[in-house]
């Protein structure tokens, strides 16, 4: 599947959305670039840069398991 990004004039936005909704979800998925989307995108970009620059900190599977168990216990009560 390919991804394209469009800047659309307000006057044709609604007709374009109507047209795009005519396709099935497996053919076209509309991804709204709201503030949350852009924030997550920026966060992931910085995380990838840290990995590529060798600045990322990793934990072992056992450490992850311990953290998850602690979180589960915290919310079980």
mmCIF file of N, CA and C in Angstrom:
data_model
loop_
_atom_site.group_PDB
_atom_site.id
_atom_site.type_symbol
_atom_site.label_atom_id
_atom_site.label_comp_id
_atom_site.label_asym_id
_atom_site.label_seq_id
_atom_site.Cartn_x
_atom_site.Cartn_y
_atom_site.Cartn_z
ATOM 1 N N UNK A 1 0.850 -1.177 0.000
ATOM 2 C CA UNK A 1 0.000 0.000 0.000
ATOM 3 C C UNK A 1 0.894 1.238 0.000
ATOM 4 N N UNK A 2 0.515 2.236 -0.723
ATOM 5 C CA UNK A 2 1.249 3.498 -0.816
ATOM 6 C C UNK A 2 0.589 4.553 0.058
ATOM 7 N N UNK A 3 1.361 5.540 0.483
ATOM 8 C CA UNK A 3 0.821 6.644 1.274
ATOM 9 C C UNK A 3 1.078 7.942 0.533
ATOM 10 N N UNK A 4 0.049 8.773 0.455
ATOM 11 C CA UNK A 4 0.215 10.098 -0.135
ATOM 12 C C UNK A 4 -0.278 11.132 0.871
ATOM 13 N N UNK A 5 0.224 12.319 0.733
ATOM 14 C CA UNK A 5 -0.163 13.409 1.634
ATOM 15 C C UNK A 5 -0.648 14.558 0.755
ATOM 16 N N UNK A 6 -1.836 15.056 1.060
ATOM 17 C CA UNK A 6 -2.435 16.109 0.250
ATOM 18 C C UNK A 6 -2.780 17.326 1.095
ATOM 19 N N UNK A 7 -2.617 18.498 0.529
ATOM 20 C CA UNK A 7 -3.139 19.713 1.134
ATOM 21 C C UNK A 7 -4.326 20.108 0.253
ATOM 22 N N UNK A 8 -5.508 20.178 0.862
ATOM 23 C CA UNK A 8 -6.739 20.343 0.098
ATOM 24 C C UNK A 8 -7.424 21.650 0.487
ATOM 25 N N UNK A 9 -7.874 22.384 -0.516
ATOM 26 C CA UNK A 9 -8.615 23.609 -0.291
ATOM 27 C C UNK A 9 -9.925 23.291 0.406
ATOM 28 N N UNK A 10 -10.334 24.140 1.343
ATOM 29 C CA UNK A 10 -11.566 23.917 2.098
ATOM 30 C C UNK A 10 -12.788 23.741 1.196
ATOM 31 N N UNK A 11 -12.788 24.407 0.057
ATOM 32 C CA UNK A 11 -13.968 24.362 -0.814
ATOM 33 C C UNK A 11 -14.191 22.990 -1.448
ATOM 34 N N UNK A 12 -13.165 22.168 -1.548
ATOM 35 C CA UNK A 12 -13.349 20.835 -2.134
ATOM 36 C C UNK A 12 -13.140 19.708 -1.124
ATOM 37 N N UNK A 13 -12.886 20.045 0.121
ATOM 38 C CA UNK A 13 -12.601 19.026 1.117
ATOM 39 C C UNK A 13 -13.763 18.042 1.279
ATOM 40 N N UNK A 14 -14.961 18.528 1.483
ATOM 41 C CA UNK A 14 -16.110 17.641 1.697
ATOM 42 C C UNK A 14 -16.383 16.741 0.491
ATOM 43 N N UNK A 15 -16.412 17.283 -0.747
ATOM 44 C CA UNK A 15 -16.619 16.381 -1.891
ATOM 45 C C UNK A 15 -15.501 15.337 -2.036
ATOM 46 N N UNK A 16 -14.272 15.727 -1.729
ATOM 47 C CA UNK A 16 -13.170 14.780 -1.813
ATOM 48 C C UNK A 16 -13.329 13.673 -0.771
ATOM 49 N N UNK A 17 -13.693 14.036 0.457
ATOM 50 C CA UNK A 17 -13.902 13.037 1.503
ATOM 51 C C UNK A 17 -15.047 12.100 1.133
ATOM 52 N N UNK A 18 -16.105 12.640 0.575
ATOM 53 C CA UNK A 18 -17.229 11.810 0.123
ATOM 54 C C UNK A 18 -16.742 10.780 -0.896
ATOM 55 N N UNK A 19 -15.945 11.242 -1.846
ATOM 56 C CA UNK A 19 -15.414 10.356 -2.876
ATOM 57 C C UNK A 19 -14.526 9.268 -2.273
ATOM 58 N N UNK A 20 -13.642 9.651 -1.377
ATOM 59 C CA UNK A 20 -12.715 8.686 -0.776
ATOM 60 C C UNK A 20 -13.435 7.644 0.068
ATOM 61 N N UNK A 21 -14.535 8.029 0.698
ATOM 62 C CA UNK A 21 -15.292 7.086 1.528
ATOM 63 C C UNK A 21 -16.025 6.037 0.696
ATOM 64 N N UNK A 22 -16.075 6.223 -0.602
ATOM 65 C CA UNK A 22 -16.725 5.254 -1.486
ATOM 66 C C UNK A 22 -15.880 3.980 -1.632
ATOM 67 N N UNK A 23 -14.577 4.077 -1.312
ATOM 68 C CA UNK A 23 -13.683 2.927 -1.407
ATOM 69 C C UNK A 23 -13.719 2.140 -0.110
ATOM 70 N N UNK A 24 -13.390 0.869 -0.202
ATOM 71 C CA UNK A 24 -13.346 0.023 0.981
ATOM 72 C C UNK A 24 -12.123 0.323 1.834
ATOM 73 N N UNK A 25 -12.181 -0.078 3.112
ATOM 74 C CA UNK A 25 -11.084 0.160 4.056
ATOM 75 C C UNK A 25 -9.795 -0.526 3.603
ATOM 76 N N UNK A 26 -9.915 -1.649 2.904
ATOM 77 C CA UNK A 26 -8.720 -2.339 2.414
ATOM 78 C C UNK A 26 -8.145 -1.674 1.165
ATOM 79 N N UNK A 27 -8.867 -0.700 0.594
ATOM 80 C CA UNK A 27 -8.385 0.016 -0.591
ATOM 81 C C UNK A 27 -7.788 1.376 -0.227
ATOM 82 N N UNK A 28 -8.502 2.132 0.633
ATOM 83 C CA UNK A 28 -8.057 3.470 1.040
ATOM 84 C C UNK A 28 -8.384 3.650 2.513
ATOM 85 N N UNK A 29 -7.395 4.116 3.264
ATOM 86 C CA UNK A 29 -7.618 4.469 4.659
ATOM 87 C C UNK A 29 -7.260 5.935 4.828
ATOM 88 N N UNK A 30 -8.200 6.727 5.289
ATOM 89 C CA UNK A 30 -7.963 8.149 5.512
ATOM 90 C C UNK A 30 -7.308 8.314 6.874
ATOM 91 N N UNK A 31 -6.128 8.928 6.881
ATOM 92 C CA UNK A 31 -5.388 9.160 8.115
ATOM 93 C C UNK A 31 -5.433 10.655 8.396
ATOM 94 N N UNK A 32 -6.156 11.038 9.439
ATOM 95 C CA UNK A 32 -6.252 12.453 9.787
ATOM 96 C C UNK A 32 -5.018 12.881 10.562
ATOM 97 N N UNK A 33 -4.372 13.923 10.104
ATOM 98 C CA UNK A 33 -3.173 14.425 10.765
ATOM 99 C C UNK A 33 -3.558 15.465 11.814
ATOM 100 N N UNK A 34 -4.172 15.003 12.895
ATOM 101 C CA UNK A 34 -4.526 15.926 13.973
ATOM 102 C C UNK A 34 -3.319 16.118 14.890
ATOM 103 N N UNK A 35 -3.493 16.898 15.934
ATOM 104 C CA UNK A 35 -2.389 17.208 16.841
ATOM 105 C C UNK A 35 -1.809 15.948 17.488
ATOM 106 N N UNK A 36 -2.668 15.017 17.868
ATOM 107 C CA UNK A 36 -2.194 13.774 18.492
ATOM 108 C C UNK A 36 -1.333 12.983 17.508
ATOM 109 N N UNK A 37 -1.786 12.864 16.276
ATOM 110 C CA UNK A 37 -1.038 12.145 15.249
ATOM 111 C C UNK A 37 0.337 12.778 15.048
ATOM 112 N N UNK A 38 0.365 14.097 14.913
ATOM 113 C CA UNK A 38 1.627 14.793 14.686
ATOM 114 C C UNK A 38 2.553 14.683 15.888
ATOM 115 N N UNK A 39 1.991 14.704 17.091
ATOM 116 C CA UNK A 39 2.778 14.567 18.306
ATOM 117 C C UNK A 39 3.425 13.187 18.385
ATOM 118 N N UNK A 40 2.663 12.156 18.098
ATOM 119 C CA UNK A 40 3.190 10.787 18.111
ATOM 120 C C UNK A 40 4.251 10.624 17.021
ATOM 121 N N UNK A 41 4.005 11.196 15.873
ATOM 122 C CA UNK A 41 4.961 11.119 14.770
ATOM 123 C C UNK A 41 6.294 11.763 15.176
ATOM 124 N N UNK A 42 6.250 12.911 15.811
ATOM 125 C CA UNK A 42 7.465 13.595 16.253
ATOM 126 C C UNK A 42 8.193 12.783 17.326
ATOM 127 N N UNK A 43 7.446 12.216 18.274
ATOM 128 C CA UNK A 43 8.035 11.377 19.321
ATOM 129 C C UNK A 43 8.772 10.187 18.711
ATOM 130 N N UNK A 44 8.114 9.494 17.774
ATOM 131 C CA UNK A 44 8.731 8.327 17.156
ATOM 132 C C UNK A 44 9.958 8.703 16.326
ATOM 133 N N UNK A 45 9.915 9.854 15.693
ATOM 134 C CA UNK A 45 11.065 10.330 14.924
ATOM 135 C C UNK A 45 12.269 10.542 15.843
ATOM 136 N N UNK A 46 12.044 11.151 17.013
ATOM 137 C CA UNK A 46 13.128 11.381 17.972
ATOM 138 C C UNK A 46 13.653 10.063 18.531
ATOM 139 N N UNK A 47 12.751 9.121 18.804
ATOM 140 C CA UNK A 47 13.172 7.813 19.308
ATOM 141 C C UNK A 47 14.046 7.088 18.279
ATOM 142 N N UNK A 48 13.673 7.154 17.014
ATOM 143 C CA UNK A 48 14.459 6.522 15.959
ATOM 144 C C UNK A 48 15.832 7.178 15.855
ATOM 145 N N UNK A 49 15.884 8.503 15.966
ATOM 146 C CA UNK A 49 17.172 9.204 15.935
ATOM 147 C C UNK A 49 18.063 8.741 17.088
ATOM 148 N N UNK A 50 17.483 8.564 18.274
ATOM 149 C CA UNK A 50 18.258 8.088 19.421
ATOM 150 C C UNK A 50 18.807 6.687 19.177
ATOM 151 N N UNK A 51 18.027 5.838 18.567
ATOM 152 C CA UNK A 51 18.487 4.480 18.255
ATOM 153 C C UNK A 51 19.629 4.537 17.248
ATOM 154 N N UNK A 52 19.439 5.317 16.205
ATOM 155 C CA UNK A 52 20.457 5.402 15.152
ATOM 156 C C UNK A 52 21.749 6.044 15.656
ATOM 157 N N UNK A 53 21.648 6.976 16.616
ATOM 158 C CA UNK A 53 22.827 7.665 17.155
ATOM 159 C C UNK A 53 23.461 6.920 18.321
ATOM 160 N N UNK A 54 22.880 5.787 18.705
ATOM 161 C CA UNK A 54 23.419 5.012 19.817
ATOM 162 C C UNK A 54 23.111 5.598 21.187
ATOM 163 N N UNK A 55 22.145 6.498 21.270
ATOM 164 C CA UNK A 55 21.786 7.138 22.537
ATOM 165 C C UNK A 55 20.607 6.464 23.238
ATOM 166 N N UNK A 56 19.990 5.504 22.586
ATOM 167 C CA UNK A 56 18.815 4.841 23.151
ATOM 168 C C UNK A 56 19.236 3.893 24.271
ATOM 169 N N UNK A 57 18.389 3.802 25.286
ATOM 170 C CA UNK A 57 18.627 2.863 26.374
ATOM 171 C C UNK A 57 17.641 1.707 26.234
ATOM 172 N N UNK A 58 18.156 0.498 26.318
ATOM 173 C CA UNK A 58 17.331 -0.685 26.172
ATOM 174 C C UNK A 58 17.298 -1.454 27.493
ATOM 175 N N UNK A 59 16.255 -2.249 27.670
ATOM 176 C CA UNK A 59 16.174 -3.112 28.839
ATOM 177 C C UNK A 59 16.042 -4.549 28.361
ATOM 178 N N UNK A 60 16.394 -5.481 29.234
ATOM 179 C CA UNK A 60 16.321 -6.897 28.878
ATOM 180 C C UNK A 60 14.869 -7.372 28.964
ATOM 181 N N UNK A 61 14.641 -8.559 28.432
ATOM 182 C CA UNK A 61 13.310 -9.153 28.497
ATOM 183 C C UNK A 61 12.890 -9.342 29.951
ATOM 184 N N UNK A 62 13.824 -9.771 30.796
ATOM 185 C CA UNK A 62 13.508 -9.989 32.212
ATOM 186 C C UNK A 62 13.127 -8.682 32.909
ATOM 187 N N UNK A 63 13.841 -7.595 32.594
ATOM 188 C CA UNK A 63 13.511 -6.287 33.183
ATOM 189 C C UNK A 63 12.123 -5.833 32.728
ATOM 190 N N UNK A 64 11.822 -6.049 31.458
ATOM 191 C CA UNK A 64 10.500 -5.702 30.932
ATOM 192 C C UNK A 64 9.422 -6.509 31.634
ATOM 193 N N UNK A 65 9.674 -7.799 31.798
ATOM 194 C CA UNK A 65 8.717 -8.675 32.472
ATOM 195 C C UNK A 65 8.462 -8.199 33.903
ATOM 196 N N UNK A 66 9.509 -7.816 34.612
ATOM 197 C CA UNK A 66 9.366 -7.328 35.987
ATOM 198 C C UNK A 66 8.562 -6.031 36.033
ATOM 199 N N UNK A 67 8.835 -5.121 35.097
ATOM 200 C CA UNK A 67 8.096 -3.857 35.050
ATOM 201 C C UNK A 67 6.621 -4.089 34.740
ATOM 202 N N UNK A 68 6.345 -4.993 33.811
ATOM 203 C CA UNK A 68 4.950 -5.292 33.463
ATOM 204 C C UNK A 68 4.216 -5.939 34.636
ATOM 205 N N UNK A 69 4.877 -6.856 35.316
ATOM 206 C CA UNK A 69 4.268 -7.502 36.488
ATOM 207 C C UNK A 69 3.967 -6.467 37.579
ATOM 208 N N UNK A 70 4.885 -5.541 37.803
ATOM 209 C CA UNK A 70 4.674 -4.489 38.805
ATOM 210 C C UNK A 70 3.499 -3.601 38.419
ATOM 211 N N UNK A 71 3.387 -3.285 37.145
ATOM 212 C CA UNK A 71 2.273 -2.455 36.669
ATOM 213 C C UNK A 71 0.953 -3.189 36.834
ATOM 214 N N UNK A 72 0.922 -4.469 36.504
ATOM 215 C CA UNK A 72 -0.303 -5.264 36.650
ATOM 216 C C UNK A 72 -0.718 -5.327 38.110
ATOM 217 N N UNK A 73 0.233 -5.598 39.004
ATOM 218 C CA UNK A 73 -0.071 -5.654 40.440
ATOM 219 C C UNK A 73 -0.610 -4.312 40.943
ATOM 220 N N UNK A 74 -0.051 -3.240 40.444
ATOM 221 C CA UNK A 74 -0.483 -1.886 40.850
ATOM 222 C C UNK A 74 -1.969 -1.656 40.562
ATOM 223 N N UNK A 75 -2.416 -2.128 39.403
ATOM 224 C CA UNK A 75 -3.798 -1.876 38.995
ATOM 225 C C UNK A 75 -4.769 -3.004 39.342
ATOM 226 N N UNK A 76 -4.275 -4.094 39.897
ATOM 227 C CA UNK A 76 -5.165 -5.187 40.315
ATOM 228 C C UNK A 76 -5.881 -4.855 41.605
ATOM 229 N N UNK A 77 -5.298 -4.045 42.432
ATOM 230 C CA UNK A 77 -5.880 -3.741 43.745
ATOM 231 C C UNK A 77 -7.063 -2.824 43.676
#
